[in-house]
């Protein structure tokens, strides 16, 4: 059955990947502070996610929220991540609970755990002979303030699940690129997420049943230091791409 889905950050790259494959699969309401370019698959609300009134209005009649909006730069300064990523995410979770939304999928990041990539582990952990693996049960270990903001978003999700009854899945997205994995970048190849696997993963977040989860969002790359077992088990994520199959 089609569900009513609110997609924040719809005008960005991850939003583009999701809507590229799923435009006809659900009833979409799109939110971004940047106005749309071209035709959209649903109502487009131009709003900032830190504007509580606008976010509450956008939640009306919504079953599921995919929350992407935020500053995606690993080098983003504290004032930006505090406003866009932490305050904005709290505003979205709070409005979702108030509106009786069932589930929220939160775009977390590999950078929430970037500091596990210590000097003694790298670059081996990016290569197939190495078996170092993070599975989503480890504590956050950010290597920058952007990663801190994503860990904060995951913790907000934990609170809104435990105390406010929301189903929440946090996707620690790897490196999304269109058509092929990053070139000459071993780390990016190990955490590549293809556009079609990205769309499929978020489709599973819309359709699956869960309580509170943290999963990694990468394709089925030969070398991976993030496990996708939890995404497979809980969401029935079945990726089709593998960075090793590209030159
Ligand atoms: N692209 C990637 O490989 C990865 C992305 N992510 C996360 O996924 C999400 C989406 O990332 P991308 O699509 O790559 O970034 P993007 O910059 O292409 O898209 C983000 C969108 O959010 C909007 N936005 C930002 N702050 C906003 C605010 N306060 N109110 C309303 N709209 C706002 C922007 O206008 C933009 O359209 C981000 O939260 C990012 O941290 C996480 C890991 C990897
Ligand atoms: O969270 C994010 O991660 C990806 C991959 O990180 P990078 O440091 O290897 O580039 C990044 O491209 C994206 O912009 C960011 O939001």
PDB file of C-alpha atoms and ligand atoms in Angstrom:
ATOM      1  CA  UNK A   1       0.000   0.000   0.000  1.00  0.00           C
ATOM      2  CA  UNK A   2       1.300   3.480  -0.818  1.00  0.00           C
ATOM      3  CA  UNK A   3       2.266   5.450   2.247  1.00  0.00           C
ATOM      4  CA  UNK A   4       2.376   9.200   2.805  1.00  0.00           C
ATOM      5  CA  UNK A   5       6.048  10.072   3.142  1.00  0.00           C
ATOM      6  CA  UNK A   6       7.595  13.393   4.130  1.00  0.00           C
ATOM      7  CA  UNK A   7      11.085  13.759   2.651  1.00  0.00           C
ATOM      8  CA  UNK A   8      13.208  16.546   4.134  1.00  0.00           C
ATOM      9  CA  UNK A   9      16.262  17.687   2.197  1.00  0.00           C
ATOM     10  CA  UNK A  10      14.481  16.543  -0.956  1.00  0.00           C
ATOM     11  CA  UNK A  11      16.455  18.856  -3.250  1.00  0.00           C
ATOM     12  CA  UNK A  12      19.796  17.234  -2.410  1.00  0.00           C
ATOM     13  CA  UNK A  13      21.779  14.250  -3.705  1.00  0.00           C
ATOM     14  CA  UNK A  14      20.310  11.579  -1.444  1.00  0.00           C
ATOM     15  CA  UNK A  15      16.829  12.930  -2.151  1.00  0.00           C
ATOM     16  CA  UNK A  16      17.593  12.746  -5.857  1.00  0.00           C
ATOM     17  CA  UNK A  17      18.618   9.079  -5.544  1.00  0.00           C
ATOM     18  CA  UNK A  18      15.483   8.223  -3.575  1.00  0.00           C
ATOM     19  CA  UNK A  19      13.025  10.037  -5.822  1.00  0.00           C
ATOM     20  CA  UNK A  20      14.777   8.758  -8.962  1.00  0.00           C
ATOM     21  CA  UNK A  21      13.542   5.237  -8.228  1.00  0.00           C
ATOM     22  CA  UNK A  22      10.628   5.703  -5.824  1.00  0.00           C
ATOM     23  CA  UNK A  23       8.673   8.673  -7.216  1.00  0.00           C
ATOM     24  CA  UNK A  24       5.693   6.460  -8.112  1.00  0.00           C
ATOM     25  CA  UNK A  25       5.905   4.121  -5.110  1.00  0.00           C
ATOM     26  CA  UNK A  26       4.610   6.433  -2.372  1.00  0.00           C
ATOM     27  CA  UNK A  27       2.653   9.655  -1.843  1.00  0.00           C
ATOM     28  CA  UNK A  28       5.344  12.272  -1.356  1.00  0.00           C
ATOM     29  CA  UNK A  29       5.496  15.601   0.424  1.00  0.00           C
ATOM     30  CA  UNK A  30       8.877  17.221  -0.091  1.00  0.00           C
ATOM     31  CA  UNK A  31      10.574  19.799   2.131  1.00  0.00           C
ATOM     32  CA  UNK A  32      13.705  21.808   1.437  1.00  0.00           C
ATOM     33  CA  UNK A  33      14.820  25.356   2.091  1.00  0.00           C
ATOM     34  CA  UNK A  34      15.916  25.511  -1.550  1.00  0.00           C
ATOM     35  CA  UNK A  35      13.045  25.779  -4.035  1.00  0.00           C
ATOM     36  CA  UNK A  36      12.542  22.908  -6.476  1.00  0.00           C
ATOM     37  CA  UNK A  37      13.974  22.789  -9.965  1.00  0.00           C
ATOM     38  CA  UNK A  38      11.669  21.083 -12.419  1.00  0.00           C
ATOM     39  CA  UNK A  39       8.643  18.874 -11.925  1.00  0.00           C
ATOM     40  CA  UNK A  40       8.235  17.125  -8.567  1.00  0.00           C
ATOM     41  CA  UNK A  41       6.424  13.888  -7.650  1.00  0.00           C
ATOM     42  CA  UNK A  42       4.449  15.576  -4.855  1.00  0.00           C
ATOM     43  CA  UNK A  43       3.725  18.800  -3.010  1.00  0.00           C
ATOM     44  CA  UNK A  44       6.950  20.769  -2.421  1.00  0.00           C
ATOM     45  CA  UNK A  45       7.131  22.866   0.738  1.00  0.00           C
ATOM     46  CA  UNK A  46       9.899  25.459   0.786  1.00  0.00           C
ATOM     47  CA  UNK A  47      10.807  25.670   4.470  1.00  0.00           C
ATOM     48  CA  UNK A  48      13.680  25.558   6.901  1.00  0.00           C
ATOM     49  CA  UNK A  49      13.539  22.546   9.217  1.00  0.00           C
ATOM     50  CA  UNK A  50      14.352  24.762  12.198  1.00  0.00           C
ATOM     51  CA  UNK A  51      10.999  26.523  11.630  1.00  0.00           C
ATOM     52  CA  UNK A  52       8.776  24.549  13.998  1.00  0.00           C
ATOM     53  CA  UNK A  53       5.480  25.940  12.661  1.00  0.00           C
ATOM     54  CA  UNK A  54       6.379  25.084   9.075  1.00  0.00           C
ATOM     55  CA  UNK A  55       7.597  21.585  10.007  1.00  0.00           C
ATOM     56  CA  UNK A  56       4.459  20.879  12.072  1.00  0.00           C
ATOM     57  CA  UNK A  57       2.267  21.957   9.162  1.00  0.00           C
ATOM     58  CA  UNK A  58       4.213  19.724   6.769  1.00  0.00           C
ATOM     59  CA  UNK A  59       3.629  16.641   9.007  1.00  0.00           C
ATOM     60  CA  UNK A  60      -0.144  16.668   8.605  1.00  0.00           C
ATOM     61  CA  UNK A  61      -1.370  13.274   7.345  1.00  0.00           C
ATOM     62  CA  UNK A  62       2.150  11.785   7.111  1.00  0.00           C
ATOM     63  CA  UNK A  63       2.873   8.089   7.911  1.00  0.00           C
ATOM     64  CA  UNK A  64       6.659   8.037   7.542  1.00  0.00           C
ATOM     65  CA  UNK A  65       9.391  10.707   7.575  1.00  0.00           C
ATOM     66  CA  UNK A  66      12.709  10.367   5.778  1.00  0.00           C
ATOM     67  CA  UNK A  67      14.863  13.065   7.352  1.00  0.00           C
ATOM     68  CA  UNK A  68      17.797  14.064   5.171  1.00  0.00           C
ATOM     69  CA  UNK A  69      17.954  17.856   5.543  1.00  0.00           C
ATOM     70  CA  UNK A  70      21.116  19.151   7.113  1.00  0.00           C
ATOM     71  CA  UNK A  71      24.622  20.364   6.481  1.00  0.00           C
ATOM     72  CA  UNK A  72      26.397  17.346   4.881  1.00  0.00           C
ATOM     73  CA  UNK A  73      29.932  18.744   4.949  1.00  0.00           C
ATOM     74  CA  UNK A  74      32.420  16.776   7.071  1.00  0.00           C
ATOM     75  CA  UNK A  75      34.219  20.079   7.663  1.00  0.00           C
ATOM     76  CA  UNK A  76      31.048  22.009   8.576  1.00  0.00           C
ATOM     77  CA  UNK A  77      31.496  24.455  11.460  1.00  0.00           C
ATOM     78  CA  UNK A  78      29.771  24.053  14.807  1.00  0.00           C
ATOM     79  CA  UNK A  79      27.242  26.863  14.356  1.00  0.00           C
ATOM     80  CA  UNK A  80      25.943  25.242  11.183  1.00  0.00           C
ATOM     81  CA  UNK A  81      25.695  21.682  12.497  1.00  0.00           C
ATOM     82  CA  UNK A  82      24.213  22.903  15.770  1.00  0.00           C
ATOM     83  CA  UNK A  83      21.453  24.735  13.896  1.00  0.00           C
ATOM     84  CA  UNK A  84      20.794  22.582  10.844  1.00  0.00           C
ATOM     85  CA  UNK A  85      21.708  19.101  12.057  1.00  0.00           C
ATOM     86  CA  UNK A  86      20.945  19.061  15.773  1.00  0.00           C
ATOM     87  CA  UNK A  87      18.256  21.707  16.317  1.00  0.00           C
ATOM     88  CA  UNK A  88      16.678  20.900  12.936  1.00  0.00           C
ATOM     89  CA  UNK A  89      16.594  17.165  13.672  1.00  0.00           C
ATOM     90  CA  UNK A  90      15.022  17.717  17.094  1.00  0.00           C
ATOM     91  CA  UNK A  91      12.380  19.911  15.468  1.00  0.00           C
ATOM     92  CA  UNK A  92      11.579  17.166  12.948  1.00  0.00           C
ATOM     93  CA  UNK A  93      11.365  14.393  15.583  1.00  0.00           C
ATOM     94  CA  UNK A  94       9.186  16.502  17.880  1.00  0.00           C
ATOM     95  CA  UNK A  95       6.785  17.459  15.097  1.00  0.00           C
ATOM     96  CA  UNK A  96       6.622  13.826  13.950  1.00  0.00           C
ATOM     97  CA  UNK A  97       5.534  12.672  17.419  1.00  0.00           C
ATOM     98  CA  UNK A  98       2.989  15.496  17.733  1.00  0.00           C
ATOM     99  CA  UNK A  99       1.470  14.534  14.379  1.00  0.00           C
ATOM    100  CA  UNK A 100       1.225  10.805  15.183  1.00  0.00           C
ATOM    101  CA  UNK A 101       3.780   9.789  12.547  1.00  0.00           C
ATOM    102  CA  UNK A 102       4.664   6.085  12.776  1.00  0.00           C
ATOM    103  CA  UNK A 103       8.326   5.960  11.647  1.00  0.00           C
ATOM    104  CA  UNK A 104      11.283   8.234  11.047  1.00  0.00           C
ATOM    105  CA  UNK A 105      14.347   7.221   9.011  1.00  0.00           C
ATOM    106  CA  UNK A 106      17.239   9.513   9.930  1.00  0.00           C
ATOM    107  CA  UNK A 107      20.202  10.109   7.618  1.00  0.00           C
ATOM    108  CA  UNK A 108      23.172   9.538   9.882  1.00  0.00           C
ATOM    109  CA  UNK A 109      26.681   9.169   8.544  1.00  0.00           C
ATOM    110  CA  UNK A 110      29.881   7.170   8.470  1.00  0.00           C
ATOM    111  CA  UNK A 111      31.369  10.250  10.130  1.00  0.00           C
ATOM    112  CA  UNK A 112      29.537   9.358  13.384  1.00  0.00           C
ATOM    113  CA  UNK A 113      32.146   6.588  13.678  1.00  0.00           C
ATOM    114  CA  UNK A 114      34.992   8.081  11.629  1.00  0.00           C
ATOM    115  CA  UNK A 115      37.547   8.029  14.455  1.00  0.00           C
ATOM    116  CA  UNK A 116      37.621   4.198  14.451  1.00  0.00           C
ATOM    117  CA  UNK A 117      39.825   4.723  11.380  1.00  0.00           C
ATOM    118  CA  UNK A 118      42.974   5.084  13.453  1.00  0.00           C
ATOM    119  CA  UNK A 119      46.472   5.421  12.006  1.00  0.00           C
ATOM    120  CA  UNK A 120      47.314   1.835  12.933  1.00  0.00           C
ATOM    121  CA  UNK A 121      44.197   0.442  11.201  1.00  0.00           C
ATOM    122  CA  UNK A 122      44.424   2.444   7.981  1.00  0.00           C
ATOM    123  CA  UNK A 123      44.792   1.954   5.092  1.00  0.00           C
ATOM    124  CA  UNK A 124      44.536  -1.837   5.682  1.00  0.00           C
ATOM    125  CA  UNK A 125      40.938  -1.636   6.860  1.00  0.00           C
ATOM    126  CA  UNK A 126      39.949  -0.313   3.429  1.00  0.00           C
ATOM    127  CA  UNK A 127      41.343  -3.452   1.721  1.00  0.00           C
ATOM    128  CA  UNK A 128      40.008  -6.962   1.142  1.00  0.00           C
ATOM    129  CA  UNK A 129      42.708  -8.768   3.175  1.00  0.00           C
ATOM    130  CA  UNK A 130      41.551  -6.994   6.355  1.00  0.00           C
ATOM    131  CA  UNK A 131      38.586  -8.209   8.415  1.00  0.00           C
ATOM    132  CA  UNK A 132      37.972  -5.198  10.698  1.00  0.00           C
ATOM    133  CA  UNK A 133      34.213  -4.691  10.887  1.00  0.00           C
ATOM    134  CA  UNK A 134      31.856  -2.236  12.582  1.00  0.00           C
ATOM    135  CA  UNK A 135      28.289  -3.500  12.988  1.00  0.00           C
ATOM    136  CA  UNK A 136      26.297  -0.599  14.417  1.00  0.00           C
ATOM    137  CA  UNK A 137      26.439  -1.750  18.060  1.00  0.00           C
ATOM    138  CA  UNK A 138      29.681   0.162  18.718  1.00  0.00           C
ATOM    139  CA  UNK A 139      29.634   3.522  20.467  1.00  0.00           C
ATOM    140  CA  UNK A 140      29.762   6.624  18.249  1.00  0.00           C
ATOM    141  CA  UNK A 141      33.308   7.848  17.658  1.00  0.00           C
ATOM    142  CA  UNK A 142      33.143  10.983  15.508  1.00  0.00           C
ATOM    143  CA  UNK A 143      36.224  12.444  13.888  1.00  0.00           C
ATOM    144  CA  UNK A 144      34.734  15.911  13.318  1.00  0.00           C
ATOM    145  CA  UNK A 145      31.904  18.149  14.547  1.00  0.00           C
ATOM    146  CA  UNK A 146      29.683  17.051  11.657  1.00  0.00           C
ATOM    147  CA  UNK A 147      30.054  13.477  12.974  1.00  0.00           C
ATOM    148  CA  UNK A 148      29.216  14.725  16.463  1.00  0.00           C
ATOM    149  CA  UNK A 149      25.987  16.194  15.073  1.00  0.00           C
ATOM    150  CA  UNK A 150      25.076  12.861  13.454  1.00  0.00           C
ATOM    151  CA  UNK A 151      25.746  10.999  16.717  1.00  0.00           C
ATOM    152  CA  UNK A 152      23.491  13.563  18.414  1.00  0.00           C
ATOM    153  CA  UNK A 153      20.767  12.843  15.840  1.00  0.00           C
ATOM    154  CA  UNK A 154      21.030   9.120  16.590  1.00  0.00           C
ATOM    155  CA  UNK A 155      20.691   9.858  20.312  1.00  0.00           C
ATOM    156  CA  UNK A 156      17.686  12.097  19.689  1.00  0.00           C
ATOM    157  CA  UNK A 157      16.175   9.177  17.786  1.00  0.00           C
ATOM    158  CA  UNK A 158      16.824   6.858  20.746  1.00  0.00           C
ATOM    159  CA  UNK A 159      14.997   9.300  23.037  1.00  0.00           C
ATOM    160  CA  UNK A 160      12.047   9.760  20.672  1.00  0.00           C
ATOM    161  CA  UNK A 161      11.732   5.977  20.399  1.00  0.00           C
ATOM    162  CA  UNK A 162      12.131   5.076  24.082  1.00  0.00           C
ATOM    163  CA  UNK A 163      10.164   7.934  25.643  1.00  0.00           C
ATOM    164  CA  UNK A 164       7.807   9.060  22.875  1.00  0.00           C
ATOM    165  CA  UNK A 165       6.978   5.805  21.063  1.00  0.00           C
ATOM    166  CA  UNK A 166       8.326   6.607  17.608  1.00  0.00           C
ATOM    167  CA  UNK A 167       9.875   3.894  15.399  1.00  0.00           C
ATOM    168  CA  UNK A 168      13.301   5.178  14.357  1.00  0.00           C
ATOM    169  CA  UNK A 169      15.976   3.838  12.047  1.00  0.00           C
ATOM    170  CA  UNK A 170      19.296   5.665  11.740  1.00  0.00           C
ATOM    171  CA  UNK A 171      21.142   4.957   8.506  1.00  0.00           C
ATOM    172  CA  UNK A 172      24.880   5.537   8.717  1.00  0.00           C
ATOM    173  CA  UNK A 173      25.214   6.355   5.027  1.00  0.00           C
ATOM    174  CA  UNK A 174      28.592   5.687   3.430  1.00  0.00           C
ATOM    175  CA  UNK A 175      29.604   7.486   0.259  1.00  0.00           C
ATOM    176  CA  UNK A 176      26.802   8.013  -2.264  1.00  0.00           C
ATOM    177  CA  UNK A 177      27.909   8.546  -5.841  1.00  0.00           C
ATOM    178  CA  UNK A 178      25.982   8.144  -9.070  1.00  0.00           C
ATOM    179  CA  UNK A 179      26.847   5.555 -11.755  1.00  0.00           C
ATOM    180  CA  UNK A 180      30.185   4.409 -10.310  1.00  0.00           C
ATOM    181  CA  UNK A 181      32.113   4.333  -7.004  1.00  0.00           C
ATOM    182  CA  UNK A 182      34.550   7.117  -6.106  1.00  0.00           C
ATOM    183  CA  UNK A 183      37.696   6.886  -8.220  1.00  0.00           C
ATOM    184  CA  UNK A 184      41.169   6.549  -6.631  1.00  0.00           C
ATOM    185  CA  UNK A 185      39.636   6.613  -3.163  1.00  0.00           C
ATOM    186  CA  UNK A 186      39.845   3.291  -1.288  1.00  0.00           C
ATOM    187  CA  UNK A 187      37.878   4.514   1.712  1.00  0.00           C
ATOM    188  CA  UNK A 188      35.060   5.744  -0.506  1.00  0.00           C
ATOM    189  CA  UNK A 189      35.008   2.488  -2.473  1.00  0.00           C
ATOM    190  CA  UNK A 190      34.707   0.423   0.727  1.00  0.00           C
ATOM    191  CA  UNK A 191      31.705   2.484   1.824  1.00  0.00           C
ATOM    192  CA  UNK A 192      30.148   3.122  -1.590  1.00  0.00           C
ATOM    193  CA  UNK A 193      26.369   3.376  -1.746  1.00  0.00           C
ATOM    194  CA  UNK A 194      24.969   3.273  -5.267  1.00  0.00           C
ATOM    195  CA  UNK A 195      21.937   5.315  -6.199  1.00  0.00           C
ATOM    196  CA  UNK A 196      19.704   2.277  -6.721  1.00  0.00           C
ATOM    197  CA  UNK A 197      20.793   0.618  -3.462  1.00  0.00           C
ATOM    198  CA  UNK A 198      20.165   3.936  -1.697  1.00  0.00           C
ATOM    199  CA  UNK A 199      16.606   4.141  -3.053  1.00  0.00           C
ATOM    200  CA  UNK A 200      15.946   0.491  -2.194  1.00  0.00           C
ATOM    201  CA  UNK A 201      17.316   0.936   1.344  1.00  0.00           C
ATOM    202  CA  UNK A 202      15.070   3.911   2.086  1.00  0.00           C
ATOM    203  CA  UNK A 203      12.114   2.074   0.517  1.00  0.00           C
ATOM    204  CA  UNK A 204      12.739  -0.710   3.031  1.00  0.00           C
ATOM    205  CA  UNK A 205      12.840   1.924   5.821  1.00  0.00           C
ATOM    206  CA  UNK A 206       9.385   3.037   4.715  1.00  0.00           C
ATOM    207  CA  UNK A 207       7.913  -0.469   4.519  1.00  0.00           C
ATOM    208  CA  UNK A 208       9.645  -2.509   7.272  1.00  0.00           C
ATOM    209  CA  UNK A 209       8.687  -2.763  10.950  1.00  0.00           C
ATOM    210  CA  UNK A 210      11.282  -1.804  13.590  1.00  0.00           C
ATOM    211  CA  UNK A 211      11.689  -0.219  17.008  1.00  0.00           C
ATOM    212  CA  UNK A 212      15.026   1.602  17.200  1.00  0.00           C
ATOM    213  CA  UNK A 213      17.857   0.646  14.881  1.00  0.00           C
ATOM    214  CA  UNK A 214      21.244   1.848  13.704  1.00  0.00           C
ATOM    215  CA  UNK A 215      22.303   0.282  10.399  1.00  0.00           C
ATOM    216  CA  UNK A 216      24.982   0.966   7.837  1.00  0.00           C
ATOM    217  CA  UNK A 217      23.933   2.181   4.411  1.00  0.00           C
ATOM    218  CA  UNK A 218      26.442   0.900   1.876  1.00  0.00           C
ATOM    219  CA  UNK A 219      26.313  -1.357  -1.166  1.00  0.00           C
ATOM    220  CA  UNK A 220      27.460  -4.996  -1.038  1.00  0.00           C
ATOM    221  CA  UNK A 221      31.101  -4.068  -1.698  1.00  0.00           C
ATOM    222  CA  UNK A 222      33.675  -6.907  -1.586  1.00  0.00           C
ATOM    223  CA  UNK A 223      35.709  -4.976   0.945  1.00  0.00           C
ATOM    224  CA  UNK A 224      33.591  -3.372   3.587  1.00  0.00           C
ATOM    225  CA  UNK A 225      34.402  -2.388   7.141  1.00  0.00           C
ATOM    226  CA  UNK A 226      30.736  -1.743   7.866  1.00  0.00           C
ATOM    227  CA  UNK A 227      28.481  -4.760   8.258  1.00  0.00           C
ATOM    228  CA  UNK A 228      25.193  -4.692   6.362  1.00  0.00           C
ATOM    229  CA  UNK A 229      23.848  -7.745   8.222  1.00  0.00           C
ATOM    230  CA  UNK A 230      21.573  -5.706  10.475  1.00  0.00           C
ATOM    231  CA  UNK A 231      20.107  -3.837   7.495  1.00  0.00           C
ATOM    232  CA  UNK A 232      19.502  -7.181   5.779  1.00  0.00           C
ATOM    233  CA  UNK A 233      17.925  -8.764   8.887  1.00  0.00           C
ATOM    234  CA  UNK A 234      15.744  -5.911  10.110  1.00  0.00           C
ATOM    235  CA  UNK A 235      14.881  -4.114   6.886  1.00  0.00           C
ATOM    236  CA  UNK A 236      15.247  -6.921   4.334  1.00  0.00           C
ATOM    237  CA  UNK A 237      17.796  -4.751   2.521  1.00  0.00           C
ATOM    238  CA  UNK A 238      19.018  -6.578  -0.575  1.00  0.00           C
ATOM    239  CA  UNK A 239      21.711  -4.465  -2.269  1.00  0.00           C
ATOM    240  CA  UNK A 240      22.589  -5.186  -5.876  1.00  0.00           C
ATOM    241  CA  UNK A 241      25.794  -3.191  -6.348  1.00  0.00           C
ATOM    242  CA  UNK A 242      29.441  -3.800  -5.443  1.00  0.00           C
ATOM    243  CA  UNK A 243      32.258  -1.303  -5.919  1.00  0.00           C
ATOM    244  CA  UNK A 244      34.610  -4.181  -6.880  1.00  0.00           C
ATOM    245  CA  UNK A 245      32.607  -4.700 -10.066  1.00  0.00           C
ATOM    246  CA  UNK A 246      33.660  -1.264 -11.371  1.00  0.00           C
ATOM    247  CA  UNK A 247      37.089  -0.408 -12.790  1.00  0.00           C
TER     248      UNK A 247
HETATM  249  N1  LIG B   1      25.753  12.089   0.208  1.00  0.00           N
HETATM  250  C1  LIG B   1      26.361  11.239   1.042  1.00  0.00           C
HETATM  251  O1  LIG B   1      27.239  10.432   0.614  1.00  0.00           O
HETATM  252  C2  LIG B   1      26.007  11.218   2.491  1.00  0.00           C
HETATM  253  C3  LIG B   1      24.986  11.982   3.023  1.00  0.00           C
HETATM  254  N2  LIG B   1      24.660  11.890   4.369  1.00  0.00           N
HETATM  255  C4  LIG B   1      23.571  12.679   4.929  1.00  0.00           C
HETATM  256  O2  LIG B   1      22.434  12.602   4.085  1.00  0.00           O
HETATM  257  C5  LIG B   1      21.729  13.842   4.115  1.00  0.00           C
HETATM  258  C6  LIG B   1      21.580  14.370   2.697  1.00  0.00           C
HETATM  259  O3  LIG B   1      22.873  14.569   2.171  1.00  0.00           O
HETATM  260  P1  LIG B   1      23.097  15.044   0.663  1.00  0.00           P
HETATM  261  O4  LIG B   1      21.863  14.814  -0.121  1.00  0.00           O
HETATM  262  O5  LIG B   1      24.369  14.471   0.210  1.00  0.00           O
HETATM  263  O6  LIG B   1      23.336  16.587   0.901  1.00  0.00           O
HETATM  264  P2  LIG B   1      22.833  17.811  -0.012  1.00  0.00           P
HETATM  265  O7  LIG B   1      23.531  19.019   0.480  1.00  0.00           O
HETATM  266  O8  LIG B   1      22.943  17.435  -1.462  1.00  0.00           O
HETATM  267  O9  LIG B   1      21.298  17.888   0.378  1.00  0.00           O
HETATM  268  C7  LIG B   1      20.874  18.371   1.630  1.00  0.00           C
HETATM  269  C8  LIG B   1      19.621  19.187   1.389  1.00  0.00           C
HETATM  270  O10 LIG B   1      19.141  19.632   2.670  1.00  0.00           O
HETATM  271  C9  LIG B   1      18.752  20.987   2.520  1.00  0.00           C
HETATM  272  N3  LIG B   1      18.881  21.629   3.822  1.00  0.00           N
HETATM  273  C10 LIG B   1      20.017  21.800   4.531  1.00  0.00           C
HETATM  274  N4  LIG B   1      19.734  22.430   5.675  1.00  0.00           N
HETATM  275  C11 LIG B   1      18.403  22.663   5.680  1.00  0.00           C
HETATM  276  C12 LIG B   1      17.542  23.287   6.584  1.00  0.00           C
HETATM  277  N5  LIG B   1      17.958  23.833   7.744  1.00  0.00           N
HETATM  278  N6  LIG B   1      16.212  23.330   6.285  1.00  0.00           N
HETATM  279  C13 LIG B   1      15.752  22.798   5.126  1.00  0.00           C
HETATM  280  N7  LIG B   1      16.540  22.217   4.213  1.00  0.00           N
HETATM  281  C14 LIG B   1      17.860  22.139   4.499  1.00  0.00           C
HETATM  282  C15 LIG B   1      19.659  21.587   1.472  1.00  0.00           C
HETATM  283  O11 LIG B   1      19.047  22.720   0.847  1.00  0.00           O
HETATM  284  C16 LIG B   1      19.866  20.427   0.529  1.00  0.00           C
HETATM  285  O12 LIG B   1      18.955  20.436  -0.554  1.00  0.00           O
HETATM  286  C17 LIG B   1      22.523  14.789   5.007  1.00  0.00           C
HETATM  287  O13 LIG B   1      21.937  14.778   6.283  1.00  0.00           O
HETATM  288  C18 LIG B   1      23.899  14.148   5.056  1.00  0.00           C
HETATM  289  O14 LIG B   1      24.556  14.461   6.247  1.00  0.00           O
HETATM  290  C19 LIG B   1      25.315  11.030   5.203  1.00  0.00           C
HETATM  291  C20 LIG B   1      26.359  10.286   4.733  1.00  0.00           C
HETATM  292  C21 LIG B   1      26.794  10.303   3.353  1.00  0.00           C
HETATM  293  O1  LIG B   2      28.570  12.037   5.619  1.00  0.00           O
HETATM  294  C1  LIG B   2      29.112  12.201   4.542  1.00  0.00           C
HETATM  295  O2  LIG B   2      29.995  11.258   4.104  1.00  0.00           O
HETATM  296  C2  LIG B   2      30.393  11.190   2.733  1.00  0.00           C
HETATM  297  C3  LIG B   2      31.686  10.374   2.691  1.00  0.00           C
HETATM  298  O3  LIG B   2      32.651  11.050   3.453  1.00  0.00           O
HETATM  299  P1  LIG B   2      34.069  11.478   2.829  1.00  0.00           P
HETATM  300  O4  LIG B   2      34.767  12.197   3.939  1.00  0.00           O
HETATM  301  O5  LIG B   2      34.753  10.200   2.450  1.00  0.00           O
HETATM  302  O6  LIG B   2      33.791  12.322   1.608  1.00  0.00           O
HETATM  303  C4  LIG B   2      30.573  12.600   2.155  1.00  0.00           C
HETATM  304  O7  LIG B   2      30.931  12.539   0.796  1.00  0.00           O
HETATM  305  C5  LIG B   2      29.255  13.348   2.342  1.00  0.00           C
HETATM  306  O8  LIG B   2      29.327  14.667   1.824  1.00  0.00           O
HETATM  307  C6  LIG B   2      28.954  13.457   3.810  1.00  0.00           C
HETATM  308  O9  LIG B   2      27.676  14.039   4.001  1.00  0.00           O
END
